PDB file of C-alpha atoms and ligand atoms in Angstrom:
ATOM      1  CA  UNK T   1     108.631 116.515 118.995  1.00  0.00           C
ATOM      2  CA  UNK T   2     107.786 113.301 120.334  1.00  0.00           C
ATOM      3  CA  UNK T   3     105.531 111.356 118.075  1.00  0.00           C
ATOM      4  CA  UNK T   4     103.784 107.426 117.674  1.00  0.00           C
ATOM      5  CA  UNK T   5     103.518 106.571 114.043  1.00  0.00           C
ATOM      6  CA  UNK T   6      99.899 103.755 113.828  1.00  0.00           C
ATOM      7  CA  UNK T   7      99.370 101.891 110.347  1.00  0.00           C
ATOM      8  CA  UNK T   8      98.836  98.999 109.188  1.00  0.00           C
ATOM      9  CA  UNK T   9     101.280  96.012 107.881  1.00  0.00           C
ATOM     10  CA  UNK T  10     101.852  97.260 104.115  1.00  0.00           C
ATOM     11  CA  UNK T  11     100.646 100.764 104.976  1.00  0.00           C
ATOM     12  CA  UNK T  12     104.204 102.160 104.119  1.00  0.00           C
ATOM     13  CA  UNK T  13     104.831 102.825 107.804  1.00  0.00           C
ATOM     14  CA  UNK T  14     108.502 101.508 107.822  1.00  0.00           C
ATOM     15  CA  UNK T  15     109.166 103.817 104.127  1.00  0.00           C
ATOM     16  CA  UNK T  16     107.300 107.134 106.177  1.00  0.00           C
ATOM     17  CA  UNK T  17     109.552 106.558 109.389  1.00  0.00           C
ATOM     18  CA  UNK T  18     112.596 106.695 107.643  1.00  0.00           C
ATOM     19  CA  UNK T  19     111.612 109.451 105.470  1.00  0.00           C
ATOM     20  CA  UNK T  20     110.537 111.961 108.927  1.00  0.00           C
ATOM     21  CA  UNK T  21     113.654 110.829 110.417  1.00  0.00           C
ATOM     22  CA  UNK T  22     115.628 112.027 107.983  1.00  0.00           C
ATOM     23  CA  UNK T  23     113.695 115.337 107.517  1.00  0.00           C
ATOM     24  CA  UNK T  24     112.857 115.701 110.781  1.00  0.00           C
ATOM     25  CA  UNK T  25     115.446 115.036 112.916  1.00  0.00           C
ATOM     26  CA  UNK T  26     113.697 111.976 114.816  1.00  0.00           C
ATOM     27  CA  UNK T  27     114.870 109.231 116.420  1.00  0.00           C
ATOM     28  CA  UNK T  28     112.789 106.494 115.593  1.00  0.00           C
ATOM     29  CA  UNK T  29     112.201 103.959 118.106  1.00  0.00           C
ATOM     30  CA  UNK T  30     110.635 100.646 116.558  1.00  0.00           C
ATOM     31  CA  UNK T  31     109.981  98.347 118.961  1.00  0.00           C
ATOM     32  CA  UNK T  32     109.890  95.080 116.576  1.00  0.00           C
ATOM     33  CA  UNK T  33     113.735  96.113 115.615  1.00  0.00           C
ATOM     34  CA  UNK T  34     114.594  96.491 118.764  1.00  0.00           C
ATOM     35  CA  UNK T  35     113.189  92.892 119.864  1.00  0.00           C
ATOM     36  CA  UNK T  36     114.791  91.176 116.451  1.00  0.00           C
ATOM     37  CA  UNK T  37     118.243  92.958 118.000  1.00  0.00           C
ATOM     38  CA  UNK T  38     118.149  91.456 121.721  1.00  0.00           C
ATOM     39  CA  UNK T  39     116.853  87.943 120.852  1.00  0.00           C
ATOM     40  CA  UNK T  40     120.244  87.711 118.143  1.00  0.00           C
ATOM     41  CA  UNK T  41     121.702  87.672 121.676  1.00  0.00           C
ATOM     42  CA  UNK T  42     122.809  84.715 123.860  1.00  0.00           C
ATOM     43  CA  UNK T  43     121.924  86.146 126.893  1.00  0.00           C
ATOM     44  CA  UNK T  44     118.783  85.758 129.769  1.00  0.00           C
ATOM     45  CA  UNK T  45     117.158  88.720 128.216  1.00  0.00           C
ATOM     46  CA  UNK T  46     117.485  87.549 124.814  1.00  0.00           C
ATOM     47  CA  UNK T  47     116.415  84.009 125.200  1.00  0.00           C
ATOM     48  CA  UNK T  48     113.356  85.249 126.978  1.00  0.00           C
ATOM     49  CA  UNK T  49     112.451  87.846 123.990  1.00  0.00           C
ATOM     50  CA  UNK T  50     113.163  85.345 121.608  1.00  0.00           C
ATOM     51  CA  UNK T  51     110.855  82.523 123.152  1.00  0.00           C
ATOM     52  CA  UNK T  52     107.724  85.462 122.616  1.00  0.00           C
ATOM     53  CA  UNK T  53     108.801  87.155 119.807  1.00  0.00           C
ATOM     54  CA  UNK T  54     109.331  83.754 117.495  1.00  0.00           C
ATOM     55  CA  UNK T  55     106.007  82.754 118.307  1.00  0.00           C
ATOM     56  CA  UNK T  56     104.504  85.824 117.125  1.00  0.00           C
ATOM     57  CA  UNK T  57     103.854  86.775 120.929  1.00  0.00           C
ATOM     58  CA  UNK T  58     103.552  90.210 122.435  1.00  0.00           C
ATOM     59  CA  UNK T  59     107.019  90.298 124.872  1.00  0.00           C
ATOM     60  CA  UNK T  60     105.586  90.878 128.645  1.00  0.00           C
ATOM     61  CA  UNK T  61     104.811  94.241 129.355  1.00  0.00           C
ATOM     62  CA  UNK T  62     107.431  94.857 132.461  1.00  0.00           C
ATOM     63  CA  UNK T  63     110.299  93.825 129.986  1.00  0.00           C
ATOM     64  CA  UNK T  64     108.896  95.539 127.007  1.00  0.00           C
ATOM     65  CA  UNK T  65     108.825  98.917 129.285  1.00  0.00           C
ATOM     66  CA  UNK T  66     112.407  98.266 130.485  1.00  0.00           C
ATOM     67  CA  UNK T  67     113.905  97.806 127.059  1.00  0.00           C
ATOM     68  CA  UNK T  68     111.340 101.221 126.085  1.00  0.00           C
ATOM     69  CA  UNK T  69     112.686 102.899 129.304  1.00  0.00           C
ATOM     70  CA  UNK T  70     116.492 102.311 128.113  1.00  0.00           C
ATOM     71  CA  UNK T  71     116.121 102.999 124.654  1.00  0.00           C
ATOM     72  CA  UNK T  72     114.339 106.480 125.236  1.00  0.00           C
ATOM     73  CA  UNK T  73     117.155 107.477 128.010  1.00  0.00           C
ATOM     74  CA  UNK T  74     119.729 107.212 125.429  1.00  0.00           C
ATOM     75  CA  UNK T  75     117.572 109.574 123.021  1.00  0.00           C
ATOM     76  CA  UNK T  76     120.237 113.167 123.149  1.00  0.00           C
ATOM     77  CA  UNK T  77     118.426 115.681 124.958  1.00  0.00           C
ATOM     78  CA  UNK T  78     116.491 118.349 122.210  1.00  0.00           C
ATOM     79  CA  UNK T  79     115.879 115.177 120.123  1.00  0.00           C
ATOM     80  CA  UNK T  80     112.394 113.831 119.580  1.00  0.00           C
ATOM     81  CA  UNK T  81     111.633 110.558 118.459  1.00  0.00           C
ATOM     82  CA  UNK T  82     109.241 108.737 116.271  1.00  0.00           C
ATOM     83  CA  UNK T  83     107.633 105.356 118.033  1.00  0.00           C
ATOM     84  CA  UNK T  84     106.836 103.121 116.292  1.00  0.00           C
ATOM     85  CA  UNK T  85     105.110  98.970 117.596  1.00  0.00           C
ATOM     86  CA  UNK T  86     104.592 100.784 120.877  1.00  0.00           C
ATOM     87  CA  UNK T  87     102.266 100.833 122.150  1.00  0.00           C
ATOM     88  CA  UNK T  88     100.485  97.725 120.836  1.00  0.00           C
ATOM     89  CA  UNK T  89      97.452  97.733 123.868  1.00  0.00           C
ATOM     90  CA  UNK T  90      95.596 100.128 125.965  1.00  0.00           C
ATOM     91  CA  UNK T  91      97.729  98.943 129.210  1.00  0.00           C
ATOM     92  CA  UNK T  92     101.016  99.795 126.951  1.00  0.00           C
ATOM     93  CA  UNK T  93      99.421 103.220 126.467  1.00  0.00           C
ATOM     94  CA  UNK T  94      98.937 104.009 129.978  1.00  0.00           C
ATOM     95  CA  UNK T  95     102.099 103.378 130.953  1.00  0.00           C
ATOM     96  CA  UNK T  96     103.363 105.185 127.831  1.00  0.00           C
ATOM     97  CA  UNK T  97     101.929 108.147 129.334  1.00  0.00           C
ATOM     98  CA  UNK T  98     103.280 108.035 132.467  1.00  0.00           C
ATOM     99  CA  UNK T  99     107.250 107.896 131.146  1.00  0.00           C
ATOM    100  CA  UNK T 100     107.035 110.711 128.247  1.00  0.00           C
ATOM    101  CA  UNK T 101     104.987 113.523 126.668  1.00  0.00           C
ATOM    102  CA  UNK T 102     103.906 112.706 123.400  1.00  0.00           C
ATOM    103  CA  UNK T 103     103.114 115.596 121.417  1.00  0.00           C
ATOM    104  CA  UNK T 104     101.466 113.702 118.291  1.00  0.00           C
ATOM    105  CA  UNK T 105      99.694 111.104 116.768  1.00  0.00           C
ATOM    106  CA  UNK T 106     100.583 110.244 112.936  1.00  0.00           C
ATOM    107  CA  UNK T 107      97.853 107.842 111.927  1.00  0.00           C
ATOM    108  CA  UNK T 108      98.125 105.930 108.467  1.00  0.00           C
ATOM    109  CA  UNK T 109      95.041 105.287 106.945  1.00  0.00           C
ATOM    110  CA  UNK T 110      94.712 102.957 103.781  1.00  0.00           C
ATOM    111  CA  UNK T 111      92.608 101.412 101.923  1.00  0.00           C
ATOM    112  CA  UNK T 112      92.371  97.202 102.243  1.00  0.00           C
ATOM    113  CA  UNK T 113      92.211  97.238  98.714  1.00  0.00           C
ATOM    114  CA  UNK T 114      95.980  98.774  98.346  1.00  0.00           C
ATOM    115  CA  UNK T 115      97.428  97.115 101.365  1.00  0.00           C
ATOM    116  CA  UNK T 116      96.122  93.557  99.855  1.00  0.00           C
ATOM    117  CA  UNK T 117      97.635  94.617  95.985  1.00  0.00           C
ATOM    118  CA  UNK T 118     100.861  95.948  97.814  1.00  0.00           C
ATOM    119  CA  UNK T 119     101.659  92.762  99.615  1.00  0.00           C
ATOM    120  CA  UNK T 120     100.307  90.631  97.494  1.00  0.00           C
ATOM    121  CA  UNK T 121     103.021  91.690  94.958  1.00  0.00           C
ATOM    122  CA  UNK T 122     105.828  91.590  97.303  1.00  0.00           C
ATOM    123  CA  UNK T 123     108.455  89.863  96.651  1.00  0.00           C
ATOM    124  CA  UNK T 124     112.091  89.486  99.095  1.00  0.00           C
ATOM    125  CA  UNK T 125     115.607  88.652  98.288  1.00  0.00           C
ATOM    126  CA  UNK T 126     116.110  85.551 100.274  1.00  0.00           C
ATOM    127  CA  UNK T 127     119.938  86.902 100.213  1.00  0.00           C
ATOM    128  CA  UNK T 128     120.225  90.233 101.238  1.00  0.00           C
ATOM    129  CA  UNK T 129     116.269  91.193 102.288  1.00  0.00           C
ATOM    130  CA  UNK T 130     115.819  93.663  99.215  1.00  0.00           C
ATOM    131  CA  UNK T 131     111.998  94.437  99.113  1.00  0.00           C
ATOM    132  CA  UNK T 132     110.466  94.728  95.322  1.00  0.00           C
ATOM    133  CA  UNK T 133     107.111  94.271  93.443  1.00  0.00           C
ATOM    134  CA  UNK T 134     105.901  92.694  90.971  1.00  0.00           C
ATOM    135  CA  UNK T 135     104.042  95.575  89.265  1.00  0.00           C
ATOM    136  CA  UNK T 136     105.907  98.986  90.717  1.00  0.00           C
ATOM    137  CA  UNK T 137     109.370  97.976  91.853  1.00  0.00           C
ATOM    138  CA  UNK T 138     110.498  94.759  89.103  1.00  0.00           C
ATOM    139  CA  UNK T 139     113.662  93.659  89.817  1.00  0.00           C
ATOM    140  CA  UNK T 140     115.675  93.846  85.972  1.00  0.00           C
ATOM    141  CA  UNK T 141     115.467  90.479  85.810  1.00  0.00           C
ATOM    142  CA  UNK T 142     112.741  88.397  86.625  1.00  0.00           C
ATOM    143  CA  UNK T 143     113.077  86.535  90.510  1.00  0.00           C
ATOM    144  CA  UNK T 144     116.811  87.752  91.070  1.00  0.00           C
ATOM    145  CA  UNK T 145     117.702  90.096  93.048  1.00  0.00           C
ATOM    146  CA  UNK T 146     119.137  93.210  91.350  1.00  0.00           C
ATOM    147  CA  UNK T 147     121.747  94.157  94.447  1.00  0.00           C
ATOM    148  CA  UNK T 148     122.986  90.839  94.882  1.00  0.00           C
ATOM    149  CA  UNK T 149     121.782  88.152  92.481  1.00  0.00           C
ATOM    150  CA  UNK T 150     119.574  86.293  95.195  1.00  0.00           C
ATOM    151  CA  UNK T 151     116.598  85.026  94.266  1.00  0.00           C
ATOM    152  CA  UNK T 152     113.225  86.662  95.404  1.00  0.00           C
ATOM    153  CA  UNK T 153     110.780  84.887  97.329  1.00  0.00           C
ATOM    154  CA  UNK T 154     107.118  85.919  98.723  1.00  0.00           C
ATOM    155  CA  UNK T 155     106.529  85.888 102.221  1.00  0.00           C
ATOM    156  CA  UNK T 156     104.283  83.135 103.080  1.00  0.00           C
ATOM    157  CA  UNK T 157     102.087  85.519 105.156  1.00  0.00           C
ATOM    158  CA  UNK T 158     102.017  87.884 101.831  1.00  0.00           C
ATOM    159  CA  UNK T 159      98.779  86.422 100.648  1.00  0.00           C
ATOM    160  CA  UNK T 160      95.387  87.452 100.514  1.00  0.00           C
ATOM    161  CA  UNK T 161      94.015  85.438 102.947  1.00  0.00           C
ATOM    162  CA  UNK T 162      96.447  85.974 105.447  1.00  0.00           C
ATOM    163  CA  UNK T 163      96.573  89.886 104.731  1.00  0.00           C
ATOM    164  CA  UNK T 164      92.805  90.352 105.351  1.00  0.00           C
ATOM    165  CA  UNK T 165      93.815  88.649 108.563  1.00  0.00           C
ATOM    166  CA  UNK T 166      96.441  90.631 109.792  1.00  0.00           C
ATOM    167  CA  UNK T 167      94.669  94.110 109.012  1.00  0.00           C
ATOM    168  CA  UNK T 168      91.785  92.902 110.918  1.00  0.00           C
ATOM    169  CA  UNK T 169      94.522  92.033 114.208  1.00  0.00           C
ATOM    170  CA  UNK T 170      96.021  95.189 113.555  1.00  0.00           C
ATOM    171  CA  UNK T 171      92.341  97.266 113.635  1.00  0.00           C
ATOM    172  CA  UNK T 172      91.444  95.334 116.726  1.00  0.00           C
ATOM    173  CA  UNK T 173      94.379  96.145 118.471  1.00  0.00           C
ATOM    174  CA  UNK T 174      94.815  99.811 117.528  1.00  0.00           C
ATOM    175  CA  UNK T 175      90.916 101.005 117.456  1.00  0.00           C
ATOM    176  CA  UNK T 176      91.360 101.072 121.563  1.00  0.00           C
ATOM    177  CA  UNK T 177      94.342 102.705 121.861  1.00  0.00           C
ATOM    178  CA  UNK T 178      93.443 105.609 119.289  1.00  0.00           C
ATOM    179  CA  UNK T 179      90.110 106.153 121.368  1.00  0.00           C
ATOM    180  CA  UNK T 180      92.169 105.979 124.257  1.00  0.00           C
ATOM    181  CA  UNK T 181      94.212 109.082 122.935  1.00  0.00           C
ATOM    182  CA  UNK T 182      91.470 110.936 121.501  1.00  0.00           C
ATOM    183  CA  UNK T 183      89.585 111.073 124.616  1.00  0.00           C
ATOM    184  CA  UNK T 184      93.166 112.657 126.560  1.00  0.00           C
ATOM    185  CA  UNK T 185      92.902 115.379 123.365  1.00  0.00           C
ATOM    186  CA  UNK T 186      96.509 114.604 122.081  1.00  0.00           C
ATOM    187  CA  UNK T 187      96.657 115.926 118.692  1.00  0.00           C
ATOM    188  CA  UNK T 188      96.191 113.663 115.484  1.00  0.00           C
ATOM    189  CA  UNK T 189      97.790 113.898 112.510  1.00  0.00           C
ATOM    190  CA  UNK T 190      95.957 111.249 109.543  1.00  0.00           C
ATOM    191  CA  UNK T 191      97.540 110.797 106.526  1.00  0.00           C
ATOM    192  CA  UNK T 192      95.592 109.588 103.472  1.00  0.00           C
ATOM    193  CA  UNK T 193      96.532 107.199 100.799  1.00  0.00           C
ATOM    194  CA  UNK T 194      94.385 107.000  98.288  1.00  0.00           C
ATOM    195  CA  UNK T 195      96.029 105.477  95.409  1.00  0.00           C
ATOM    196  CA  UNK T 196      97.824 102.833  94.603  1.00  0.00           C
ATOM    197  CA  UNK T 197     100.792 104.978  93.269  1.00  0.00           C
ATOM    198  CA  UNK T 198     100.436 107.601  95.398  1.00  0.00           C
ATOM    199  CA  UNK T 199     104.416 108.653  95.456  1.00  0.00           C
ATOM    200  CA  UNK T 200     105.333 108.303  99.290  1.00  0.00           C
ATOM    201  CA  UNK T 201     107.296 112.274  98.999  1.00  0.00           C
ATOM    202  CA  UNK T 202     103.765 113.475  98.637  1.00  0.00           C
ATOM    203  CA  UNK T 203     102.285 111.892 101.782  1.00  0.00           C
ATOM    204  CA  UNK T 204     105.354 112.590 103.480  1.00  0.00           C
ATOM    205  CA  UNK T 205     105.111 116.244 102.335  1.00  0.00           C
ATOM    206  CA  UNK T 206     101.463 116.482 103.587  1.00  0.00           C
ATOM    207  CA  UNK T 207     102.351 114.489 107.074  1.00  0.00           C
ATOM    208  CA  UNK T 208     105.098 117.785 107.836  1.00  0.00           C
ATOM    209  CA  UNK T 209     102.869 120.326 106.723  1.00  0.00           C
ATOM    210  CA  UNK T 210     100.438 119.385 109.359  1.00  0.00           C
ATOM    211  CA  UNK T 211     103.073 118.756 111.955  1.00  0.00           C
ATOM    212  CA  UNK T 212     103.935 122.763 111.096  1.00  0.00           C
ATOM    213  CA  UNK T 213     100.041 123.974 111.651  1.00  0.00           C
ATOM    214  CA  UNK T 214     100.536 121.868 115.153  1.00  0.00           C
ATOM    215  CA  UNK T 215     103.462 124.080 115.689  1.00  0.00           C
ATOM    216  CA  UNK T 216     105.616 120.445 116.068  1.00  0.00           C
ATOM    217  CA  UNK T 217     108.221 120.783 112.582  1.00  0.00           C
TER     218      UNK T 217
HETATM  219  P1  LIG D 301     104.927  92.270 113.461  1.00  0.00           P
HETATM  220  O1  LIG D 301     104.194  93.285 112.662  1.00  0.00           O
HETATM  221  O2  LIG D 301     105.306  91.060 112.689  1.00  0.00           O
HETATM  222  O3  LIG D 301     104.331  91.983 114.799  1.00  0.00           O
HETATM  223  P2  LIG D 301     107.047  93.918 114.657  1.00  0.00           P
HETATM  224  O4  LIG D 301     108.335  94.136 113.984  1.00  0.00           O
HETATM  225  O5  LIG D 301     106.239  95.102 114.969  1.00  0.00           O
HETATM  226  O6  LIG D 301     106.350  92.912 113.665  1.00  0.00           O
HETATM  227  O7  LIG D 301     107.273  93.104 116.007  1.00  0.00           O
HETATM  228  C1  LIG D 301     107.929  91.887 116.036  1.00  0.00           C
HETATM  229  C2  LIG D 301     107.691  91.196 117.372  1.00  0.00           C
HETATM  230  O8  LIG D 301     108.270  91.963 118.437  1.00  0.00           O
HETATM  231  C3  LIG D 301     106.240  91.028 117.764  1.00  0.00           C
HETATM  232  O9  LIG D 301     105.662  89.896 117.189  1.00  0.00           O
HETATM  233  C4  LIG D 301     106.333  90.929 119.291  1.00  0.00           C
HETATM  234  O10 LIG D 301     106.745  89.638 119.692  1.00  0.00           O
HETATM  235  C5  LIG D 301     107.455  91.894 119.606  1.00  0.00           C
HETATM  236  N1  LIG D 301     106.911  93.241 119.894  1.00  0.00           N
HETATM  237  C6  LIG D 301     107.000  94.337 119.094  1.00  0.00           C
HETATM  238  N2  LIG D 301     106.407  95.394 119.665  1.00  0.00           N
HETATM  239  C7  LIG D 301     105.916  94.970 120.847  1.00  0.00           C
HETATM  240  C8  LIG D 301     105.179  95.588 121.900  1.00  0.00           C
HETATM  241  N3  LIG D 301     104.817  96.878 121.873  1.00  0.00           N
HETATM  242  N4  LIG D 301     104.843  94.830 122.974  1.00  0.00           N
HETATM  243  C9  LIG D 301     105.176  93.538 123.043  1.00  0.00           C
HETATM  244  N5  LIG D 301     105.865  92.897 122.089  1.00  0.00           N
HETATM  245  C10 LIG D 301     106.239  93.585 120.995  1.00  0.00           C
HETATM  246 ZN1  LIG D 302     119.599  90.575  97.294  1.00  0.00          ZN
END
């Protein structure tokens, strides 16, 4: 099954990808990982990447389909994969379209409301990257990290403000490319959050069992 996972920043996308892969036996393909990788490197490539990608730039399209193109070829054949930042505008979708057969959709959909108390409440180990919260996921002691002792930081793009912000960049990007796919009748598969707490097994759970009804898990 080849699949393109859409949600929001602080929609639980990275948590859900991990969790299919496992069950699933996907590949997942993130494109912002993949970027993060190359630009670590001193080469053409990565200096070019890195000049975009520090900015908060998209990467040109013709390298950002290269780097797709050779990250899909080394996929083992009977393996499906789970995409994930790709594609990020309608143009990226066309060309998706004419390098693979994607089977499925898996669209996130969550409330502002929990995506503005779940990053809000985020907190990072400037040490090691540990993610907790202040209400769900306290560290045992208050601002240190429980893995390594580090102390915990918020992101300075975890606050309101800025997280009303970057939902509305992500709607504006991704309404277009989900009309785009709707119209070519490429199956969707939404999955609902609806509470805060809402354990992620459950949507996880509910994600598979309508990949089985598609006939795709
Ligand atoms: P963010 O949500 O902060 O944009 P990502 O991890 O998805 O984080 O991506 C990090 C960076 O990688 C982006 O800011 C962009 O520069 C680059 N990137 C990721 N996906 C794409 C894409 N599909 N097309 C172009 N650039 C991309
Ligand atoms: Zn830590």
């Amino acid at each position: 099954m080849n699949a393109i996972i859409f949600g929001a920043p602080g929609s639980g996308k990275g948590t859900y990808s991990s969790r299919l892969q496992a069950q699933l036996g996907l590949e997942v393909i993130s494109m912002g990982d993949i970027f993060r990788e190359i630009l670590k490197k001193d080469t053409k490539l990565g200096k070019k990447v890195k000049s975009y990608v520090e900015k908060g730039l998209l990467v040109p399209n013709d390298i950002v389909i290269d780097v797709l193109k050779q990250r899909l070829s080394e996929i083992p054949s009977g393996k499906g994969f789970l995409l994930d930042g790709y594609p990020r505008t309608v143009d990226q979708a066309r060309s998706l379209e004419k390098i693979v057969k994607i089977d499925v959709i898996i669209l996130l959909l969550v409330p502002d409301w929990i995506i503005i108390e779940r990053l809000s409440t985020r907190r990072i180990c400037r040490n090691c990257g540990a993610v907790y919260n202040t209400r769900f996921l306290k560290p045992k002691n208050q601002g240190v990290c429980d893995k390594c002792g580090g102390p915990l930081y918020q992101r300075p793009d975890d606050t309101e403000e800025v997280i009303k912000k970057r939902i509305q960049i992500y709607e504006e990007q991704t309404q277009p490319i989900v009309k785009l796919f709707k119209r070519k009748q490429i199956p969707f598969v939404e999955a609902h959050c609806e509470t805060l707490d809402a354990p992620p097994d459950n949507i996880v759970k509910e994600i598979i069992k309508d990949l089985q009804k598609l006939q795709l898990a």
